[in-house]
Each structure stands twice: as structure tokens, then as C-alpha cells.
Short mmCIF file of C-alpha atoms and ligand atoms in Angstrom, two decimals:
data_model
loop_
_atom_site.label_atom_id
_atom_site.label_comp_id
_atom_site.label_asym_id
_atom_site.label_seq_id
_atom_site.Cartn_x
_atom_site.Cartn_y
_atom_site.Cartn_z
CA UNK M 333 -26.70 -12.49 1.17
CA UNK M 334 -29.49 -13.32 -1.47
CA UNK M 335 -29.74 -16.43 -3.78
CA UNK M 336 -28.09 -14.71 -6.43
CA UNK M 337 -24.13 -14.76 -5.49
CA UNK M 338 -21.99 -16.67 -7.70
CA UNK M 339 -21.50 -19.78 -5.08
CA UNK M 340 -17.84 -18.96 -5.11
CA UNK M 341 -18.49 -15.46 -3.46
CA UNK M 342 -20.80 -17.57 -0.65
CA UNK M 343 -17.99 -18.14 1.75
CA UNK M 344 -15.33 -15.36 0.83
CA UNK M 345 -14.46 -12.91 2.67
CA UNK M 346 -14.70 -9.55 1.80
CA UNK M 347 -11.52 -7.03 2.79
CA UNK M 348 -11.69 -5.48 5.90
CA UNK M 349 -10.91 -1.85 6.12
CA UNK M 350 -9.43 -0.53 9.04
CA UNK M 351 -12.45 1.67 10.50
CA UNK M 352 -12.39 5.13 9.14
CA UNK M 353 -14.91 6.90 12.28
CA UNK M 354 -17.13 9.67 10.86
CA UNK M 355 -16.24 11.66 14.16
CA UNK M 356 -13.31 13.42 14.04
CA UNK M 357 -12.38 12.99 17.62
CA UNK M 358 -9.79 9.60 16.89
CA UNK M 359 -6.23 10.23 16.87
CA UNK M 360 -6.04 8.00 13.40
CA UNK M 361 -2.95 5.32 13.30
CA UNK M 362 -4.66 2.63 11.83
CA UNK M 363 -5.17 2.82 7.87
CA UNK M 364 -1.28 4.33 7.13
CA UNK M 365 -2.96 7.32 5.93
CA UNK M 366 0.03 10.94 6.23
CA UNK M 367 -0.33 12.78 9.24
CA UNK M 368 0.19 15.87 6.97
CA UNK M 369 -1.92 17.91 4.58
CA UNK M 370 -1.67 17.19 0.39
CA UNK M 371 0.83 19.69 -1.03
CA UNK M 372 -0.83 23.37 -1.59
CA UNK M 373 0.45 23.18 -4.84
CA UNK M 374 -1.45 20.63 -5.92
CA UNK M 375 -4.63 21.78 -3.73
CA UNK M 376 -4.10 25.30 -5.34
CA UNK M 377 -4.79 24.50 -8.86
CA UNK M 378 -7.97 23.10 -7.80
CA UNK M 379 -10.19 25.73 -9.89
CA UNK M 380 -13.48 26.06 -10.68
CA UNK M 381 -13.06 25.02 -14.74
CA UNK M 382 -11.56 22.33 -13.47
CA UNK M 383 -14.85 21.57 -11.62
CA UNK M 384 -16.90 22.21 -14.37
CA UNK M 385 -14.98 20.38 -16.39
CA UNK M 386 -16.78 17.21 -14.58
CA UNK M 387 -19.69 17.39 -16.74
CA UNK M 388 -17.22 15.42 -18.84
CA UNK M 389 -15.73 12.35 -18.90
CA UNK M 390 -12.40 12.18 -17.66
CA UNK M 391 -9.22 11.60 -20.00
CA UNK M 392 -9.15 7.44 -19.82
CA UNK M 393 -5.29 8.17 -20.62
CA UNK M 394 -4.89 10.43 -17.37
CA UNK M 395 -1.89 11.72 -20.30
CA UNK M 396 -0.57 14.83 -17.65
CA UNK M 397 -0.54 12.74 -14.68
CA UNK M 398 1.14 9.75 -16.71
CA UNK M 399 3.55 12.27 -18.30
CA UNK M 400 4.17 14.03 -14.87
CA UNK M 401 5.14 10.38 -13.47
CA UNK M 402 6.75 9.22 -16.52
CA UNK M 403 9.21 12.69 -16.23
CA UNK M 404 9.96 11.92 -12.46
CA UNK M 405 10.84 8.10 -12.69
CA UNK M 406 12.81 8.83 -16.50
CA UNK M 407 10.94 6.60 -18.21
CA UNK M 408 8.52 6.20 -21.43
CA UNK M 409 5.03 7.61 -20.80
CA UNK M 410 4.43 3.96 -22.83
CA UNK M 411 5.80 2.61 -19.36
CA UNK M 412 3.06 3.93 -16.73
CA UNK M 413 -0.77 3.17 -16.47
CA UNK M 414 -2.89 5.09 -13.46
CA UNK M 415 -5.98 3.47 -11.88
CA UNK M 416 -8.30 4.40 -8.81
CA UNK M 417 -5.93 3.69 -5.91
CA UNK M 418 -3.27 0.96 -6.32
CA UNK M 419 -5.92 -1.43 -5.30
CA UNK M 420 -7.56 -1.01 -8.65
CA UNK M 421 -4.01 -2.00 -10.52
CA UNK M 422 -3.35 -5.07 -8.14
CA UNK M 423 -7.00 -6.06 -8.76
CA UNK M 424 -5.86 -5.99 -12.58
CA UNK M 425 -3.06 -7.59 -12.17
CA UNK M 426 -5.37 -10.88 -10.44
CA UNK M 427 -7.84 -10.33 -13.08
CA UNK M 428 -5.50 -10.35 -15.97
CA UNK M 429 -2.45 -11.72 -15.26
CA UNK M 430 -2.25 -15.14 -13.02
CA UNK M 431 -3.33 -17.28 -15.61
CA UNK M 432 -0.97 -19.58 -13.53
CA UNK M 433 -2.24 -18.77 -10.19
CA UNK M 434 -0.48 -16.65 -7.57
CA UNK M 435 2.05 -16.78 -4.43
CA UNK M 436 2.51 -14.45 -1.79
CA UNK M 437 3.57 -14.31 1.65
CA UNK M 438 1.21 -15.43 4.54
CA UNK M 439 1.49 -11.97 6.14
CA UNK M 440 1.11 -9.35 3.78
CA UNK M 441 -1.32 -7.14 2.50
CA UNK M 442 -4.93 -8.71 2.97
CA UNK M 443 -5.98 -8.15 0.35
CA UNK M 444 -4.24 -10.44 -2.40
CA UNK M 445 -6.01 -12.97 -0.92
CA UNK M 446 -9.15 -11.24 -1.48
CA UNK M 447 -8.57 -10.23 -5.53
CA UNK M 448 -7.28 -13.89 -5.71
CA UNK M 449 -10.87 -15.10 -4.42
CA UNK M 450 -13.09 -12.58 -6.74
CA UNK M 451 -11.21 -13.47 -9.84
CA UNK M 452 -11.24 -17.20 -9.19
CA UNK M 453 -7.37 -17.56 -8.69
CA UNK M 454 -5.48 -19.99 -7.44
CA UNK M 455 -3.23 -19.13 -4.99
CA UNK M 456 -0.08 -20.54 -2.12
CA UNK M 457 0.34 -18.41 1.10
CA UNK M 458 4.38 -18.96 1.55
CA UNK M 459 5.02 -18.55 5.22
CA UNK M 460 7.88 -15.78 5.96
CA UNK M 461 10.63 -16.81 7.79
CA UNK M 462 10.02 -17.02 12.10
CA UNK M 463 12.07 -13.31 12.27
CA UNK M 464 8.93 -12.58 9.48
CA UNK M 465 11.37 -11.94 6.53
CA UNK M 466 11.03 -13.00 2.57
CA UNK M 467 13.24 -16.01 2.02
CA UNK M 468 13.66 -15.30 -1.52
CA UNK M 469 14.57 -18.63 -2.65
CA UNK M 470 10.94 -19.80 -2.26
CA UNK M 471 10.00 -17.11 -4.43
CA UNK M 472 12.85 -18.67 -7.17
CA UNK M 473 11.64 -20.59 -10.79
CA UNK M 474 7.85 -20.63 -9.16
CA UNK M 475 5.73 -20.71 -12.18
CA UNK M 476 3.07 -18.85 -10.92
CA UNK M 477 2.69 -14.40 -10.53
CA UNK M 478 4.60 -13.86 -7.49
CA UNK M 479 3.19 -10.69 -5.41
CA UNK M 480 5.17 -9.07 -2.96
CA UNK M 481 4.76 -5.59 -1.06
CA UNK M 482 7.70 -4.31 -0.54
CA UNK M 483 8.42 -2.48 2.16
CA UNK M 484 6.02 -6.06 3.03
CA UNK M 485 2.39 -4.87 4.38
CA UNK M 486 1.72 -5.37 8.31
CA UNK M 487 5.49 -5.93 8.99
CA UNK M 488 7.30 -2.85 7.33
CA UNK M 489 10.34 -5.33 7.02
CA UNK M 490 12.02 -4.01 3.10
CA UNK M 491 13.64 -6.94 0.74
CA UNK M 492 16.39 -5.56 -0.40
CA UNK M 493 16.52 -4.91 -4.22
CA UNK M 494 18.68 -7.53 -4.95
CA UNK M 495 16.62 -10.32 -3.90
CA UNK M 496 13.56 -8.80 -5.68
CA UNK M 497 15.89 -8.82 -8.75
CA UNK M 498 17.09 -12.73 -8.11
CA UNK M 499 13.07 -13.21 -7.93
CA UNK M 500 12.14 -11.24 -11.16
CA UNK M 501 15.16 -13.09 -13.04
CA UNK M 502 14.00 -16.78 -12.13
CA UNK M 503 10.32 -16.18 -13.16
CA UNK M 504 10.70 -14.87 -16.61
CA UNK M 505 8.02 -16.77 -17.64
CA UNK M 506 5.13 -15.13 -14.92
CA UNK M 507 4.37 -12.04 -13.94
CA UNK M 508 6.21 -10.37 -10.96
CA UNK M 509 4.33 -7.62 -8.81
CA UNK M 510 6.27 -5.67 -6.58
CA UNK M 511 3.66 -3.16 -4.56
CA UNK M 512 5.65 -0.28 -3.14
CA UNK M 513 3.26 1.24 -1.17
CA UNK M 514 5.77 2.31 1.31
CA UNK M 515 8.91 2.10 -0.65
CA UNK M 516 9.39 6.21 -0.04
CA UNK M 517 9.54 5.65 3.26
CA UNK M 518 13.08 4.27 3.58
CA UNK M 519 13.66 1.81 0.29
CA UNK M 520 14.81 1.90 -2.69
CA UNK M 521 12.07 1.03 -5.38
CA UNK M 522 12.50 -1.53 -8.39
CA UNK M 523 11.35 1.01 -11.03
CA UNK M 524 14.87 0.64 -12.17
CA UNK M 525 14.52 -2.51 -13.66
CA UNK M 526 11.87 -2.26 -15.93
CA UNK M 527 13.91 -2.33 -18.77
CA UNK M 528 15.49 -5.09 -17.86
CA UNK M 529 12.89 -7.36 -16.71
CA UNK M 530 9.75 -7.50 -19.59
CA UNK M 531 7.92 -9.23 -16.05
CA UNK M 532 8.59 -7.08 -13.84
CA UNK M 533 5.09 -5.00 -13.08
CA UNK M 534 5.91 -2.20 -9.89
CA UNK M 535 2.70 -0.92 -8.04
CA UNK M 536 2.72 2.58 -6.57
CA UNK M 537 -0.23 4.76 -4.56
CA UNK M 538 -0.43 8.48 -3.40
CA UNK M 539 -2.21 7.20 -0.73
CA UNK M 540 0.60 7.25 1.63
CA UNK M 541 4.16 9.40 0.91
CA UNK M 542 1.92 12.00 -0.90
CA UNK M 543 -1.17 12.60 1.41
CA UNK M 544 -3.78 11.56 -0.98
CA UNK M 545 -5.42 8.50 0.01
CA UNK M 546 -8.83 9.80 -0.42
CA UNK M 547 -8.32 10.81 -4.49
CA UNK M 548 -7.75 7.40 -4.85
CA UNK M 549 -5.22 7.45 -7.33
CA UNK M 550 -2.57 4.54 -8.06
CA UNK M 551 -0.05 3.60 -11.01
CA UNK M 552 1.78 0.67 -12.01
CA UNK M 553 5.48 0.94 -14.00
CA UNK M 554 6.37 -2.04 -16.75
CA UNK M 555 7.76 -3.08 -19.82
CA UNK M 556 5.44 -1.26 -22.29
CA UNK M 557 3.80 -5.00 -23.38
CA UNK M 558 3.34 -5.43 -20.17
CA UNK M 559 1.37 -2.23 -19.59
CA UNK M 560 -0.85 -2.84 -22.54
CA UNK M 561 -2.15 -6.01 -20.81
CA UNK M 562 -2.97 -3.86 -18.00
CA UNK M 563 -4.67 -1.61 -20.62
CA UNK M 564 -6.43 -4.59 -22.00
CA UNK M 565 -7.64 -4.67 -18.30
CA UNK M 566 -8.68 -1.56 -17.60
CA UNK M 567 -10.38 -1.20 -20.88
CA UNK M 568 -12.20 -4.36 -20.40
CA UNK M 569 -13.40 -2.82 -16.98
CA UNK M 570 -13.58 0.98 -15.93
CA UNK M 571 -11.84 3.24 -18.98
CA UNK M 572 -12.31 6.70 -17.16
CA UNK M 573 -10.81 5.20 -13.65
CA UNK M 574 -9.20 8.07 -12.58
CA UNK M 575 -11.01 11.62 -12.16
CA UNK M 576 -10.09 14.67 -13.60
CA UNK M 577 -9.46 16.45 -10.26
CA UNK M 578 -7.74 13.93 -8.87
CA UNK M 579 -5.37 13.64 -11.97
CA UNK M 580 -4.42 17.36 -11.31
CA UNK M 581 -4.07 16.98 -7.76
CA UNK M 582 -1.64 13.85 -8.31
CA UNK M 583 0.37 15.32 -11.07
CA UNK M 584 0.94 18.21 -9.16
CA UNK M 585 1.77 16.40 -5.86
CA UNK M 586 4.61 14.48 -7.80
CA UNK M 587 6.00 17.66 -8.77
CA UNK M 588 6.23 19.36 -5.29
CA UNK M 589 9.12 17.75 -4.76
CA UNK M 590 10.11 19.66 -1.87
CA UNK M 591 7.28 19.20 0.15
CA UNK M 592 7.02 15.37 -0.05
CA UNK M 593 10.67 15.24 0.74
CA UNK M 594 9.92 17.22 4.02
CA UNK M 595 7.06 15.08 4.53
CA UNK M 596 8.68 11.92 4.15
CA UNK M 597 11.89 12.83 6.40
CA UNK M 598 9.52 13.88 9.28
CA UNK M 599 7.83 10.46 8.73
CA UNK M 600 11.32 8.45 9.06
CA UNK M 601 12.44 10.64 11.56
CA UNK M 602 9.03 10.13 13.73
CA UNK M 603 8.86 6.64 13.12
CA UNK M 604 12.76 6.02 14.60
CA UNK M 605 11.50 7.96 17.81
CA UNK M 606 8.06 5.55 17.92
CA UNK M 607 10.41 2.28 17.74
CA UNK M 608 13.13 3.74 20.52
CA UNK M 609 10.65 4.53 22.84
CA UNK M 610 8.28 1.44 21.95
CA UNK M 611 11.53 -0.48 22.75
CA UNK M 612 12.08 1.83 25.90
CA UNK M 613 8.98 0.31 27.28
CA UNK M 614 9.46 -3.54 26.83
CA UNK M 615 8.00 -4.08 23.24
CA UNK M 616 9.31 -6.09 20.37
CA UNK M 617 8.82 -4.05 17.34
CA UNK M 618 9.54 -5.46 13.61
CA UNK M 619 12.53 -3.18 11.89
CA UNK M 620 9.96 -1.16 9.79
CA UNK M 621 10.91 1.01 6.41
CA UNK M 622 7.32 1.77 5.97
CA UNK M 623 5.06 4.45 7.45
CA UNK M 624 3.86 1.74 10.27
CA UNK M 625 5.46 0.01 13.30
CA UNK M 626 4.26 -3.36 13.85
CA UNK M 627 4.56 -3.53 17.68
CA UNK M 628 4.28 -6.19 20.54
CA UNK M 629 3.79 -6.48 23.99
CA UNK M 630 4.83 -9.54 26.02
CA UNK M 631 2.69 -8.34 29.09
CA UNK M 632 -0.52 -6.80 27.20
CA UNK M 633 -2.30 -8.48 24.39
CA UNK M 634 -2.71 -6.97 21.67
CA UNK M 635 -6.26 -6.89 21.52
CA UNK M 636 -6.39 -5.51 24.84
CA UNK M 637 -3.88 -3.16 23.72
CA UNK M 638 -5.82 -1.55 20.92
CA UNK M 639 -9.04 -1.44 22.92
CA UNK M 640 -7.87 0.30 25.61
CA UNK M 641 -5.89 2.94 23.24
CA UNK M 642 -9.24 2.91 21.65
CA UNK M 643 -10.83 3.56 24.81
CA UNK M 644 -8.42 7.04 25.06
CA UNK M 645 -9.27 7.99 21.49
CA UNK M 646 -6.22 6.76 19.43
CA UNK M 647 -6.95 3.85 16.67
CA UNK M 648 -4.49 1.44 15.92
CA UNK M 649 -4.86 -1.49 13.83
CA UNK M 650 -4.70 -5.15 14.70
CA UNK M 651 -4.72 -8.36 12.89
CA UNK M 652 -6.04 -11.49 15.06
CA UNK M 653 -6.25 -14.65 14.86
CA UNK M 654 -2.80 -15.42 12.16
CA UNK M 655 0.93 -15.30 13.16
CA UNK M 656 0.73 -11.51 14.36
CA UNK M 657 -2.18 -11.80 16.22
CA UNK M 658 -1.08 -10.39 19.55
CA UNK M 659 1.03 -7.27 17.29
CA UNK M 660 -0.67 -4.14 16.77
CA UNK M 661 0.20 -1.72 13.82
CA UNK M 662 0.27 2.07 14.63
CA UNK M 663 0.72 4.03 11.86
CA UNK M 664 3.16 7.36 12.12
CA UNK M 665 1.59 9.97 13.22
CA UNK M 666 3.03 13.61 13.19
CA UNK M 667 4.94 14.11 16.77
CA UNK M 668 2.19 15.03 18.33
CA UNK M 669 -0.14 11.66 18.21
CA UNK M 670 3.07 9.77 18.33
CA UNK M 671 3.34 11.93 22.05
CA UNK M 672 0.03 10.95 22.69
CA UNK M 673 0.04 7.81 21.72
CA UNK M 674 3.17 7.10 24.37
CA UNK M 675 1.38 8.43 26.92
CA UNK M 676 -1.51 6.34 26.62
CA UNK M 677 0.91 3.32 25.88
CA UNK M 678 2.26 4.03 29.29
CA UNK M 679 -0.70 4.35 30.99
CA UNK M 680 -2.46 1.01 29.47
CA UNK M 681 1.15 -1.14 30.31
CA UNK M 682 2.30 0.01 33.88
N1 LIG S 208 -0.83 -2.02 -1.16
C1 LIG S 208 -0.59 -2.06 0.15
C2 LIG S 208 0.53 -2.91 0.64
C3 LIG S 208 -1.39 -1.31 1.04
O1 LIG S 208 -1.17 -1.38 2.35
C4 LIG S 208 -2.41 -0.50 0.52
C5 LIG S 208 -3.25 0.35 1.43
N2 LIG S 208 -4.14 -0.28 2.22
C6 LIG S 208 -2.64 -0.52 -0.85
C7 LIG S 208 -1.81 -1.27 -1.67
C8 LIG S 208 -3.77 0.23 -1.48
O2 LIG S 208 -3.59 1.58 -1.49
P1 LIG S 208 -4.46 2.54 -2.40
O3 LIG S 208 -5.55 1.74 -3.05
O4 LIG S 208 -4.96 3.58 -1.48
O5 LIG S 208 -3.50 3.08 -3.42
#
């Protein structure tokens, strides 16, 4: 560090990133990336205009991809913003809109805390319940932007939609942000009450249910006021967020609707063999409806646990030192790493 950080960034600390290895030799469970290949539709229409179109800067609007999104949700274009990854929207949302200061759970995704601590925001960790579920009446008449992933980030455990609605009602004077990340795997997503709720603000990726994590492309849904303060966000920050080729590929991937539906049922269907035979073999796994199984041991550790998977090649992800310390979080794999993953499971446990 040199003399020039802002004293507030002195003792932060940074995001983590689960470890992306440059050799391809990992069976990867441990960033929630898809198992399976982007749709070929939206690969094909990769061209090389396209690529020469780069020379230019890209449409600030992202209009196709917004109006691609806008068609499948049935809502107003006015309604949807895009960003780089849905990081870049929740790192608006801390920038721009928690004038109040923030709540969110004390598991969840890490890196609220982080945006919360660049941005200068105050901020309450509310502890989930011991099962690790949302008790949504702390989340009631709070006065501050509530956050919440739901499906909820290291525990896959989904609030159903009526809670989040009985949270979004009691807080109409802040900001609500729901981040379905992995709300296609399983849940039902609380796009449908944007025109109800003028502070309601939903958070979605391709990252996960549509294979492209590394075009880094994200959107958030609103009340068109709502998305202009976003705007005034973005504008204020990085207007051409979103590439031209990545656009494409994401407005393309939402319209191959076939393929992420075949995607996302071998994903539920994989990850309801992982937590059988997880439970077959003595661990406690959290009831996930996300693309992850949160998974403990009471005989192995879980740090053991990941090194030795490590060890065989396969890369889970682990959180130590808080409340799931001795979990680790394997991401589903296609069949085949989920095999191999249960093999080396039995091997490290017997
Ligand atoms: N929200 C949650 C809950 C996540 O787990 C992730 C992925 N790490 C993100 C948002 C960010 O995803 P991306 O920036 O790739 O869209």
C-alpha cells in the first residue's frame, strides 16, 4: 500500500474471488460459474463487423440487449438498465442509493460489505436465523436500503416471494435490492412487482443460468424513476459499461430460450442428485435453489475438506472463520464432476 490511499481504504478489505487457476486441469466448483457452453446462437452471430465494429464506442444504452430483456420479462425498455456484471449495478446501487445506510444478512454475498466500505456506507449485518433463513420481520419499516440475494449467496436457501413483498411494502421510503443471481435455478423472481413497488430495484447476471460469466454482463429491473437514478450512476461513472460483443452475445442468449431451459433443468436435476448423495454420506447440506450446495461434514473440516479435494484436482469454495466456516460450497457441475467429485468425497471421508 503507498501513502496515498484514502485512510478509509487502509484497513478494508478487498473482495476475494474464488481462485480462477490459469491451468485447465481443476474440475471448477467454486465461483458458480455453468458447467455448460454459452448458447451457439448467441456465439454464432459473433462476426467479424461486429469485431470491427470495436474501433467504436459501444452503445451506452446497450438499446437491443435492453429491448431483448425488456420483451422477455414484459416490461418497458424504460424499466431495465445493463452494466458490466451485476456487480457493477449493486456497486451503483451502494454508490447511489443508501443515502440511509444499508442492511443485509451476515451470510450473504461478500461483497455488500465490500461496496458498502468503498462508498463510505454505513451498514448492519442482521444475523439469519440458526437454520440460516431470512426472518423477514427484521427486514420490516428499517429505514435504511435493505439488500438481499435471493436465492441468498453461500446458503442457496430462496425467501419466498411473499416475504420479499412484506419487505418491499414496509420500506417505501428506501431502496429495496433483491439480487437474483440464482433465482432461475428453482425461484420465482420479483420482477413482477415492479409496478407495484416504485422501491423495488431487482438485480440479475448472465453469469450463471446463461453461461456467460466472463462477458460480464448484468441488469437491474425498476420503476422507471428508479432506473434513472441508476442512470444518474452509471453516467456519473462508466457510460459505455457494457461491450458491443457482449451485448450481442447476451441479447441473443436471452432469446435461446430453449437452450437455457435445458441448461437450467440439468442444473436442478444435478444439484438434487449432489444433495441425496451428499446426505447418503453423513453431510448436512442447506436446502439450496441456487446453482451451489452449501455442504457440511461433522467428521471432516471443512478446510481439510477442500484441501484435500484440492489435492485430487476439484475446487470448491470455502468461507472460514464466520458462522459457515467448517461448510464448503461446491458449485453444480455437469454429471460428470458431480461423479467425480463423489468419488473423491468418498475417498477424503472413509
Ligand atoms: N450476486 C451474487 C449473489 C453473486 O454470487 C455474484 C457472483 N459472484 C454476483 C452477484 C455477481 O455476478 P456478476 O458480476 O458476474 O454478474
Amino acid at each position: 500500500m503507498s501513502r496515498y490511499i484514502l485512510e478509509r481504504l487502509e484497513k478494508f478489505e478487498p473482495y476475494t474471488v474464488g481462485e480462477q487457476p490459469k491451468d485447465n486441469g481443476y474440475i471448477k466448483l467454486n465461483t458458480n460459474e455453468s458447467p455448460y457452453f454459452p448458447s451457439e446462437y448467441a456465439v454464432g452471430a459473433i462476426n467479424e463487423t461486429l469485431l470491427k465494429n470495436l474501433r467504436l464506442y459501444s452503445d451506452p444504452e446497450s438499446s437491443e440487449l435492453v429491448k431483448a430483456i425488456a420483451d422477455y420479462y414484459e416490461i418497458k425498455t424504460q424499466n431495465v438498465m445493463t452494466a458490466n456484471g451485476s456487480d457493477e449495478i449493486l456497486a451503483f446501487a451502494f454508490a447511489g442509493l443508501c443515502g440511509e445506510g444499508a442492511v443485509f444478512p451476515d451470510v450473504t454475498y461478500g461483497f455488500y460489505k465490500v461496496f458498502a466500505g468503498l462508498f463510505g456506507v454505513a451498514f448492519d449485518e442482521i444475523p439469519l436465523k440458526e437454520d440460516f433463513t431470512v426472518n423477514t420481520d427484521d427486514y420490516l419499516n428499517v429505514g435504511k436500503t435493505v439488500v438481499l440475494a435471493n436465492p441468498n449467496a453461500q446458503t442457496g436457501i430462496y425467501l419466498p416471494l411473499t416475504e420479499i413483498e412484506k419487505i418491499v411494502k414496509s420500506n417505501p421510503s428506501s431502496p429495496v435490492v433483491i439480487d437474483e443471481a440464482y433465482v432461475d435455478f428453482g425461484g420465482e423472481s420479483a420482477v413482477s412487482l415492479i409496478g407495484k413497488y416504485g422501491n423495488l430495484a431487482v438485480v440479475r447476471t448472465f453469469s450463471k443460468s446463461r453461461s456467460l460469466a466472463g462477458a460480464r454482463v448484468g441488469f437491474v429491473m425498476a420503476d422507471e424513476r428508479l432506473i434513472d437514478d441508476f442512470k444518474r450512476v452509471k453516467y456519473s461513472f462508466n457510460p459505455y459499461n457494457v461491450n458491443g460483443v457482449s451485448a450481442l452475445l447476451a441479447a441473443n442468449a436471452i432469446k435461446d430460450e430453449q437452450y437455457f431451459k435445458s441448461c437450467t433443468d440439468k442444473i436442478i436435476s444435478t444439484r438434487g442428485r449432489l444433495i441425496s448423495e451428499l446426505e447418503l454420506l453423513g453431510f448436512k447440506t442447506l436446502p439450496s435453489l441456487a446453482n451451489f450446495v452449501l455442504a457440511e461434514h461433522s467428521e471432516t473440516d471443512g478446510k481439510t475438506l477442500y484441501e484435500k479435494l484440492k489435492e485430487r484436482g476439484i475446487l470448491v469454495r470455502r468461507f472460514g472463520g464466520g458462522r459457515i466456516n467448517n461448510f464448503v460450497r461446491i458449485t453444480v457441475g455437469s454429471e460428470e464432476q458431480i461423479d467425480a467429485l463423489l468419488k473423491a468425497v468418498k475417498e477424503i471421508i472413509k
